[in-house]
Amino acid sequence: MKPITLTISILLLVSITMLPAQQKTIDHDRAAKYFKQFDQLRESDNGALWGHKLPHKMLFVNPKNYEFVANEPLQAYEAKEDGKIFRGQYPQNKAIANTSVLIDSTPWTMVMWPLSEKSDEALELMAHESFHNLQNLLGIKISVMAIPHMDQKDARTLFRLEMNALYEALYSNNNEPVKHALYFRKMRFDQYPETKKEEILLETQEGLAQYTGFKLGYNAQRLKMRLQENIRNMSKKSSLSRATAYTSGPLYGLLLDASGKPWKNGTMQNFNAFELTLQHFDIDPKSLSKLQYNEIKQHYNFDKIESEEKLRWKKRQKKIEQYTHKLLEDKPLIIELIDKQIGFNPNSIIPVEPHGNVYEYFVLRDWFGVLTAKKGALMTNDWNRVYVSKPTKIKQDTIEGDGWVIKLKKGHYIFNDKEKFYIKKATTKDYSANNLNELKEIFSVIFDDSTGLSEIIWATLSFFVLISLTIN
């Protein structure tokens, strides 16, 4: 998973649900084994796939306790050599994700521990993330957060039909499924023309990385099984707004390989699976318009897909209504973003147009401290604000709400406005006599009681504040 902006990264949590429960410490022997297997994978490929060897520097980080192990010395974090690995503590003020990171201006691949206990699945993830440290050499310098239209019922239906056709094309000697897959894709592009570019870019960014993981991580038998799992799992995902490329990338990449014609030209910045597949399988684009949707859709399990997507759409609309009220209308806490580090689960993004996207699992580090939300946070489309539900508990440096908690940096406070809550950094002005009313708002949040005790305490406190300000 590639950093989205200078300091935005994406956490893969639900997308790796096959992993065991997170361990308190890293198994050094298993980590060393995975590093060795990754070295063997790199040497076996020797740059054949992309014209460059996958980058070597890699660290596994446990998000539970920030412990890490690396496959090379890492002096910036005082890593100590321990047998065949180097161990240390990752800085707690930095985000942990499956991503590429710069450490002392040197690119490293970071993978969250634990990895799958199945070696080939671990290698898939390692190769995927390592690709992101290679992609600049391939001209890939793009980042797409999500493609909201892929949560529409019709878009999801057409995408799932397309993936079923691609899988059949890959494991048959018949070119008709190739044509059908492209037909379903063309229908989706025609129906959502304004988002075609973003879909292609996401497929370049994440689809090629996932293709790399599948291509290098699995033998032929396991590859077929994992592709089937990928397709089946789409029906279980509440959102495809970011997840599509993880299925389409491997299928299109492997299908292009099967054509026997070269399709990697040293730079992949203009990668377009639709156009390349037309060319490599000698398909006339005009022939697609002659196909009849109602005649071919049944072959790809349309009735089951349609039934599942109708049910999901109803549930989704209800969830959007709930999030709109909870995060936008019912006096939310609004956080302005400045120097954000963001982690989220790409499989649980819910577009709430036109406001932004709800990330059902969300971690944010910025000027104010750290926010961890497990029941939804909305980030605006311009990435400048985050909304969470109204606070329910405020205690010194900790603020809590329904499913979220904020650990404030020293000198930061929450303010209760008429229609919202917000966070401010304390200054002398905040405590001037002219601002005592604003300070009282903070006080009323902290001491919310109907006994009158808070008024007595407030009167005493304000007296001493005024005396202090007068003396100063």
Coordinates of C-alpha atoms in Angstrom, one line a residue:
M1 CA 0.0 0.0 0.0
K2 CA 1.5 3.3 -1.1
P3 CA 1.5 6.6 0.9
I4 CA -1.3 8.7 -0.4
T5 CA 0.3 12.1 0.2
L6 CA 3.5 13.1 1.9
T7 CA 2.5 11.5 5.1
I8 CA -0.7 9.5 4.4
S9 CA -0.6 5.8 4.5
I10 CA -3.2 3.0 4.4
L11 CA -3.7 0.3 6.9
L12 CA -4.6 -3.1 5.7
L13 CA -6.6 -4.7 8.5
V14 CA -9.8 -6.3 7.1
S15 CA -8.2 -7.1 3.8
I16 CA -5.9 -9.5 5.7
T17 CA -8.6 -11.2 7.7
M18 CA -6.9 -14.6 7.2
L19 CA -4.2 -13.5 9.6
P20 CA -4.0 -14.8 13.2
A21 CA -4.8 -12.6 16.2
Q22 CA -2.1 -10.0 16.7
Q23 CA 0.7 -11.2 18.9
K24 CA 2.3 -9.2 21.7
T25 CA 5.8 -9.9 20.4
I26 CA 7.3 -10.7 17.0
D27 CA 8.4 -14.3 16.4
H28 CA 12.0 -13.6 15.4
D29 CA 12.5 -17.1 14.0
R30 CA 9.5 -16.8 11.7
A31 CA 10.4 -13.2 10.8
A32 CA 13.9 -14.4 9.8
K33 CA 12.4 -17.2 7.8
Y34 CA 10.2 -14.8 5.8
F35 CA 13.1 -12.5 5.2
K36 CA 15.1 -15.4 3.8
Q37 CA 12.3 -16.5 1.6
F38 CA 11.9 -13.0 0.3
D39 CA 15.6 -12.9 -0.5
Q40 CA 15.1 -16.1 -2.5
L41 CA 12.1 -14.7 -4.3
R42 CA 14.1 -11.6 -5.3
E43 CA 17.1 -13.7 -6.5
S44 CA 14.8 -16.1 -8.4
D45 CA 13.0 -13.2 -10.2
N46 CA 16.3 -11.2 -10.6
G47 CA 14.4 -8.2 -12.1
A48 CA 12.7 -10.3 -14.8
L49 CA 9.2 -9.1 -13.9
W50 CA 9.8 -5.4 -14.0
G51 CA 13.3 -4.9 -15.2
H52 CA 14.4 -4.1 -11.7
K53 CA 14.9 -6.2 -8.6
L54 CA 12.4 -5.6 -5.9
P55 CA 13.9 -3.4 -3.2
H56 CA 15.5 -5.3 -0.3
K57 CA 15.1 -3.1 2.8
M58 CA 12.2 -4.3 4.9
L59 CA 10.9 -4.1 8.4
F60 CA 8.0 -5.8 10.2
V61 CA 6.3 -3.7 12.8
N62 CA 3.9 -4.8 15.6
P63 CA 1.3 -2.0 16.0
K64 CA 0.5 -3.4 19.5
N65 CA 3.8 -2.3 21.0
Y66 CA 5.8 -0.7 18.2
E67 CA 8.4 -3.5 18.2
F68 CA 10.1 -4.0 14.9
V69 CA 12.5 -6.4 13.2
A70 CA 14.4 -5.5 10.0
N71 CA 16.4 -7.4 7.5
E72 CA 19.2 -4.8 7.4
P73 CA 20.9 -2.6 10.0
L74 CA 18.7 0.4 10.9
Q75 CA 20.8 2.8 12.9
A76 CA 18.2 5.6 12.8
Y77 CA 16.1 3.6 15.3
E78 CA 19.0 2.0 17.1
A79 CA 18.2 -1.5 15.9
K80 CA 20.3 -4.2 17.6
E81 CA 21.6 -7.2 15.7
D82 CA 19.9 -10.4 17.0
G83 CA 20.9 -13.4 15.0
K84 CA 19.8 -13.0 11.4
I85 CA 17.5 -10.0 12.1
F86 CA 17.8 -6.5 13.6
R87 CA 15.3 -5.5 16.3
G88 CA 14.3 -2.2 17.9
Q89 CA 11.4 0.1 18.8
Y90 CA 9.6 2.1 16.1
P91 CA 8.7 5.7 17.0
Q92 CA 5.3 6.0 18.6
N93 CA 4.6 9.3 16.9
K94 CA 4.7 7.7 13.5
A95 CA 2.0 5.8 11.7
I96 CA 2.3 2.0 11.2
A97 CA 0.9 0.6 8.0
N98 CA 1.6 -1.8 5.1
T99 CA 3.4 0.8 3.1
S100 CA 6.7 2.3 1.9
V101 CA 8.4 4.8 4.2
L102 CA 11.4 7.1 4.2
I103 CA 13.8 6.6 7.1
D104 CA 16.7 9.0 7.0
S105 CA 15.8 9.7 3.3
T106 CA 16.2 6.0 2.5
P107 CA 13.1 4.1 1.3
W108 CA 12.1 1.0 3.3
T109 CA 9.2 -1.4 2.9
M110 CA 7.0 -1.6 6.1
V111 CA 4.8 -4.6 6.8
M112 CA 2.6 -4.9 9.8
W113 CA 3.1 -7.9 12.1
P114 CA 1.7 -10.6 12.2
L115 CA 1.9 -11.8 8.7
S116 CA 0.0 -14.8 7.5
E117 CA 1.3 -18.1 8.8
K118 CA 1.1 -19.4 5.2
S119 CA 4.5 -18.5 3.7
D120 CA 3.2 -17.8 0.2
E121 CA 0.5 -15.4 1.5
A122 CA 3.2 -13.6 3.5
L123 CA 5.4 -13.4 0.4
E124 CA 2.4 -12.0 -1.6
L125 CA 2.1 -9.1 0.9
M126 CA 5.9 -8.5 1.1
A127 CA 6.2 -8.4 -2.7
H128 CA 3.1 -6.1 -3.1
E129 CA 4.5 -3.6 -0.6
S130 CA 8.0 -3.8 -2.0
F131 CA 6.6 -3.0 -5.5
H132 CA 5.6 0.4 -4.1
N133 CA 9.2 1.2 -3.4
L134 CA 10.0 0.3 -7.0
Q135 CA 7.1 2.0 -8.8
N136 CA 8.9 5.4 -9.1
L137 CA 11.4 3.7 -11.4
L138 CA 8.4 2.6 -13.5
G139 CA 7.0 6.1 -13.8
I140 CA 4.1 5.5 -11.4
K141 CA 3.8 8.7 -9.3
I142 CA 0.1 8.8 -8.7
S143 CA -2.2 8.4 -5.8
V144 CA -5.9 7.8 -5.7
M145 CA -7.7 7.5 -2.3
A146 CA -11.0 5.9 -3.5
I147 CA -13.4 5.7 -6.4
P148 CA -16.8 6.3 -4.9
H149 CA -18.9 5.2 -7.9
M150 CA -17.7 1.6 -7.3
D151 CA -20.2 1.4 -4.3
Q152 CA -23.1 2.0 -6.6
K153 CA -25.2 -1.1 -7.2
D154 CA -24.9 -1.1 -11.0
A155 CA -21.1 -0.5 -10.9
R156 CA -20.6 -3.3 -8.4
T157 CA -22.7 -5.7 -10.5
L158 CA -20.9 -5.0 -13.7
F159 CA -17.5 -5.2 -12.0
R160 CA -18.3 -8.6 -10.5
L161 CA -19.5 -9.9 -13.9
E162 CA -16.3 -8.6 -15.4
M163 CA -14.2 -10.5 -12.8
N164 CA -16.0 -13.7 -13.4
A165 CA -15.5 -13.4 -17.1
L166 CA -11.8 -12.6 -16.6
Y167 CA -11.3 -15.7 -14.5
E168 CA -12.9 -17.9 -17.1
A169 CA -10.8 -16.3 -19.8
L170 CA -7.6 -17.0 -17.9
Y171 CA -8.4 -20.7 -17.4
S172 CA -9.9 -21.5 -20.8
N173 CA -8.7 -21.5 -24.3
N174 CA -11.6 -19.4 -25.4
N175 CA -11.3 -15.7 -26.2
E176 CA -15.1 -15.1 -25.9
P177 CA -14.8 -14.5 -22.1
V178 CA -12.1 -12.0 -22.8
K179 CA -14.5 -10.1 -25.0
H180 CA -17.3 -10.4 -22.5
A181 CA -15.1 -9.0 -19.7
L182 CA -14.2 -6.0 -21.8
Y183 CA -17.8 -5.5 -22.7
F184 CA -18.8 -5.3 -19.0
R185 CA -16.0 -2.9 -18.4
K186 CA -17.0 -0.7 -21.3
M187 CA -20.6 -0.7 -20.0
R188 CA -19.3 0.6 -16.6
F189 CA -17.1 3.2 -18.2
D190 CA -20.0 4.4 -20.3
Q191 CA -22.3 4.6 -17.3
Y192 CA -19.8 6.4 -15.1
P193 CA -17.6 8.4 -17.6
E194 CA -16.4 11.0 -15.1
T195 CA -14.7 8.4 -12.9
K196 CA -13.0 6.3 -15.7
K197 CA -9.7 8.0 -15.2
E198 CA -9.6 7.5 -11.4
E199 CA -10.5 3.8 -11.9
I200 CA -7.6 3.3 -14.3
L201 CA -5.2 5.2 -12.0
L202 CA -6.1 3.1 -9.0
E203 CA -5.6 -0.1 -11.0
T204 CA -2.2 1.2 -12.0
Q205 CA -1.3 2.1 -8.4
E206 CA -2.6 -0.9 -6.5
G207 CA -3.5 -3.4 -9.2
L208 CA 0.0 -3.8 -10.5
A209 CA 1.3 -4.1 -6.9
Q210 CA -1.2 -6.9 -6.3
Y211 CA -0.3 -8.5 -9.6
T212 CA 3.3 -8.5 -8.5
G213 CA 2.4 -10.2 -5.2
F214 CA 0.3 -12.9 -6.9
K215 CA 2.8 -13.5 -9.7
L216 CA 5.8 -13.9 -7.5
G217 CA 4.2 -15.3 -4.3
Y218 CA 2.3 -18.4 -5.6
N219 CA 2.8 -21.6 -7.5
A220 CA 0.2 -22.3 -10.2
Q221 CA -2.1 -24.3 -8.0
R222 CA -2.2 -21.8 -5.2
L223 CA -2.5 -18.9 -7.6
K224 CA -5.7 -20.4 -9.0
M225 CA -7.1 -20.9 -5.5
R226 CA -6.2 -17.3 -4.4
L227 CA -7.8 -15.8 -7.5
Q228 CA -11.0 -17.7 -6.7
E229 CA -10.9 -16.5 -3.1
N230 CA -10.4 -12.9 -4.3
I231 CA -13.5 -13.1 -6.5
R232 CA -15.6 -14.8 -3.8
N233 CA -14.7 -12.3 -1.2
M234 CA -16.0 -9.3 -3.2
S235 CA -19.5 -10.3 -2.3
K236 CA -18.6 -9.9 1.4
K237 CA -17.1 -6.5 1.2
S238 CA -19.3 -3.6 2.2
S239 CA -17.3 -1.3 0.0
L240 CA -15.4 -1.7 -3.3
S241 CA -14.5 2.0 -3.6
R242 CA -10.9 1.1 -3.0
A243 CA -10.8 -2.7 -3.2
T244 CA -11.5 -3.3 -6.9
A245 CA -7.8 -3.1 -8.1
Y246 CA -6.8 -5.8 -5.7
T247 CA -8.9 -8.3 -7.8
S248 CA -8.7 -6.8 -11.3
G249 CA -5.0 -6.1 -11.2
P250 CA -3.8 -9.7 -10.9
L251 CA -6.5 -11.0 -13.3
Y252 CA -5.6 -8.5 -16.1
G253 CA -1.9 -8.8 -15.5
L254 CA -1.9 -12.6 -15.7
L255 CA -4.2 -12.5 -18.7
L256 CA -1.9 -10.2 -20.5
D257 CA 1.0 -12.6 -19.6
A258 CA -1.0 -15.4 -21.1
S259 CA -1.3 -13.5 -24.4
G260 CA 2.3 -14.2 -25.0
K261 CA 2.9 -10.6 -26.1
P262 CA 5.1 -8.2 -24.1
W263 CA 3.1 -5.5 -22.3
K264 CA 5.6 -4.0 -19.9
N265 CA 7.6 -1.3 -21.6
G266 CA 9.7 0.1 -18.8
T267 CA 7.3 2.8 -17.9
M268 CA 3.8 1.9 -16.6
Q269 CA 2.4 5.4 -16.0
N270 CA 0.0 5.1 -18.9
F271 CA -1.1 1.5 -18.0
N272 CA -4.6 0.8 -19.3
A273 CA -5.8 -2.8 -18.9
F274 CA -8.8 -2.3 -21.2
E275 CA -6.7 -0.9 -24.2
L276 CA -3.9 -3.4 -23.7
T277 CA -6.3 -6.4 -23.6
L278 CA -8.0 -5.2 -26.8
Q279 CA -4.6 -5.0 -28.5
H280 CA -3.1 -8.2 -27.2
F281 CA -6.1 -10.4 -28.0
D282 CA -6.8 -8.7 -31.4
I283 CA -10.3 -7.6 -30.4
D284 CA -12.1 -5.0 -32.5
P285 CA -13.6 -2.5 -30.2
K286 CA -16.6 -2.2 -32.5
S287 CA -17.4 -5.9 -31.9
L288 CA -18.2 -5.1 -28.3
S289 CA -21.2 -3.0 -29.3
K290 CA -22.7 -6.0 -31.0
L291 CA -22.9 -8.0 -27.8
Q292 CA -26.2 -8.2 -25.9
Y293 CA -26.1 -7.8 -22.2
N294 CA -29.2 -9.9 -21.4
E295 CA -27.8 -12.8 -23.5
I296 CA -24.4 -13.0 -21.8
K297 CA -24.9 -11.9 -18.2
Q298 CA -26.5 -15.1 -17.1
H299 CA -23.4 -17.1 -17.9
Y300 CA -21.5 -15.2 -15.2
N301 CA -23.8 -15.8 -12.3
F302 CA -25.9 -12.6 -12.8
D303 CA -28.9 -13.6 -10.7
K304 CA -26.9 -14.3 -7.6
I305 CA -24.9 -11.2 -8.0
E306 CA -27.9 -9.0 -8.6
S307 CA -29.7 -10.4 -5.5
E308 CA -26.7 -9.8 -3.3
E309 CA -26.1 -6.3 -4.6
K310 CA -29.8 -5.2 -4.1
L311 CA -29.7 -6.3 -0.5
R312 CA -26.3 -4.6 0.1
W313 CA -27.6 -1.4 -1.5
K314 CA -30.5 -1.2 0.9
K315 CA -28.2 -1.7 3.9
R316 CA -25.8 0.8 2.6
Q317 CA -28.4 3.6 2.2
K318 CA -29.5 3.1 5.8
K319 CA -25.9 3.2 7.0
I320 CA -25.3 6.5 5.0
E321 CA -28.3 8.1 6.7
Q322 CA -27.0 7.0 10.1
Y323 CA -23.5 8.4 9.4
T324 CA -24.8 11.6 8.0
H325 CA -26.7 12.3 11.2
K326 CA -24.0 11.1 13.6
L327 CA -21.0 12.7 11.9
L328 CA -22.4 15.8 10.3
E329 CA -25.7 16.9 11.9
D330 CA -25.6 16.0 15.6
K331 CA -23.0 18.5 16.9
P332 CA -19.8 16.7 15.7
L333 CA -16.2 17.3 16.7
I334 CA -14.4 18.8 13.7
I335 CA -10.7 18.6 13.3
E336 CA -8.7 20.8 10.9
L337 CA -5.8 18.9 9.2
I338 CA -2.4 20.3 8.8
D339 CA 0.4 17.7 8.7
K340 CA -1.6 14.5 8.6
Q341 CA -0.5 10.9 9.0
I342 CA -3.5 8.7 8.3
G343 CA -4.2 5.0 8.4
F344 CA -7.4 3.3 7.4
N345 CA -8.9 0.0 6.2
P346 CA -9.4 0.2 2.5
N347 CA -12.2 -2.4 2.6
S348 CA -14.5 -0.3 4.8
I349 CA -14.8 3.0 3.1
I350 CA -18.3 4.4 2.6
P351 CA -18.7 7.5 0.3
V352 CA -21.1 10.0 1.8
E353 CA -21.6 12.4 -1.1
P354 CA -21.0 15.2 -1.5
H355 CA -19.3 15.6 1.9
G356 CA -16.5 13.0 1.7
N357 CA -15.8 9.4 2.8
V358 CA -16.5 7.6 6.0
Y359 CA -13.6 5.4 7.1
E360 CA -15.0 2.8 9.5
Y361 CA -11.5 2.2 10.9
F362 CA -9.4 5.3 11.0
V363 CA -6.2 6.5 12.7
L364 CA -5.1 10.1 12.5
R365 CA -1.9 11.8 13.8
D366 CA -1.7 15.5 13.4
W367 CA -1.0 18.8 15.3
F368 CA -3.5 18.0 18.0
G369 CA -2.5 14.4 18.9
V370 CA -3.8 11.0 17.9
L371 CA -7.4 10.0 16.9
T372 CA -8.4 6.4 16.8
A373 CA -11.9 5.7 15.4
K374 CA -13.4 2.2 15.2
K375 CA -17.0 3.2 14.4
G376 CA -16.5 5.7 11.6
A377 CA -14.8 9.1 10.9
L378 CA -15.6 11.2 7.9
M379 CA -12.8 12.9 6.0
T380 CA -13.8 15.6 3.5
N381 CA -13.0 15.2 -0.2
D382 CA -10.3 17.8 0.0
W383 CA -8.6 16.0 2.9
N384 CA -8.7 19.1 5.0
R385 CA -11.1 18.1 7.8
V386 CA -12.2 15.1 9.8
Y387 CA -15.5 14.7 11.5
V388 CA -16.3 12.4 14.4
S389 CA -19.4 12.1 16.5
K390 CA -20.0 14.4 19.5
P391 CA -17.8 13.8 22.5
T392 CA -19.3 11.9 25.5
K393 CA -16.3 12.0 27.9
I394 CA -13.6 14.6 28.4
K395 CA -10.8 13.9 30.9
Q396 CA -7.6 16.0 30.8
D397 CA -5.7 14.9 27.8
T398 CA -8.2 12.2 26.6
I399 CA -11.5 12.8 24.7
E400 CA -13.9 10.0 24.0
G401 CA -17.0 9.5 21.8
D402 CA -19.0 6.7 20.4
G403 CA -16.2 4.3 19.1
W404 CA -13.4 6.8 19.1
V405 CA -10.8 8.3 21.4
I406 CA -8.4 11.2 21.1
K407 CA -5.1 11.5 23.0
L408 CA -4.3 15.2 23.0
K409 CA -0.9 16.7 23.0
K410 CA 0.0 18.9 25.9
G411 CA -1.5 22.3 25.7
H412 CA -4.4 21.3 23.5
Y413 CA -8.1 21.6 24.5
I414 CA -11.5 20.9 23.3
F415 CA -14.0 23.8 22.8
N416 CA -17.8 23.5 22.8
D417 CA -19.3 25.8 20.2
K418 CA -23.0 26.2 19.5
E419 CA -23.2 23.7 16.6
K420 CA -19.9 21.8 16.9
F421 CA -16.9 20.9 19.0
Y422 CA -13.4 21.7 17.9
I423 CA -9.8 21.5 19.2
K424 CA -7.5 24.4 19.8
K425 CA -4.0 24.9 21.0
A426 CA -3.9 27.0 24.1
T427 CA -2.4 30.5 23.9
T428 CA -2.2 33.5 26.3
K429 CA -5.2 34.9 24.5
D430 CA -7.3 31.9 25.3
Y431 CA -6.9 32.7 29.0
S432 CA -7.4 36.5 28.9
A433 CA -10.2 38.0 30.8
N434 CA -12.0 38.7 27.6
N435 CA -12.1 35.0 26.8
L436 CA -13.4 33.7 30.2
N437 CA -16.7 32.9 28.5
E438 CA -15.0 30.6 26.1
L439 CA -13.1 29.0 29.0
K440 CA -16.4 28.5 30.8
E441 CA -17.6 26.5 27.8
I442 CA -14.7 24.1 28.3
F443 CA -15.5 24.0 32.0
S444 CA -19.2 23.2 31.3
V445 CA -18.2 20.2 29.1
I446 CA -15.8 18.8 31.8
F447 CA -18.2 19.4 34.7
D448 CA -21.6 18.6 33.3
D449 CA -23.9 18.4 36.3
S450 CA -27.3 19.8 37.3
T451 CA -26.5 20.2 41.0
G452 CA -25.1 23.7 40.9
L453 CA -21.8 22.6 42.1
S454 CA -20.1 23.4 38.8
E455 CA -21.3 27.0 39.0
I456 CA -19.7 27.4 42.5
I457 CA -16.4 25.8 41.3
W458 CA -16.5 28.0 38.2
A459 CA -17.0 31.2 40.1
T460 CA -14.0 30.4 42.4
L461 CA -11.8 29.4 39.4
S462 CA -12.7 32.5 37.4
F463 CA -11.9 34.7 40.4
F464 CA -8.4 33.3 40.8
V465 CA -7.9 33.5 37.0
L466 CA -8.7 37.2 37.0
I467 CA -6.5 37.9 40.0
S468 CA -3.6 36.0 38.3
L469 CA -4.1 38.0 35.0
T470 CA -4.3 41.3 37.0
I471 CA -1.0 40.5 38.8
N472 CA 0.7 39.5 35.5

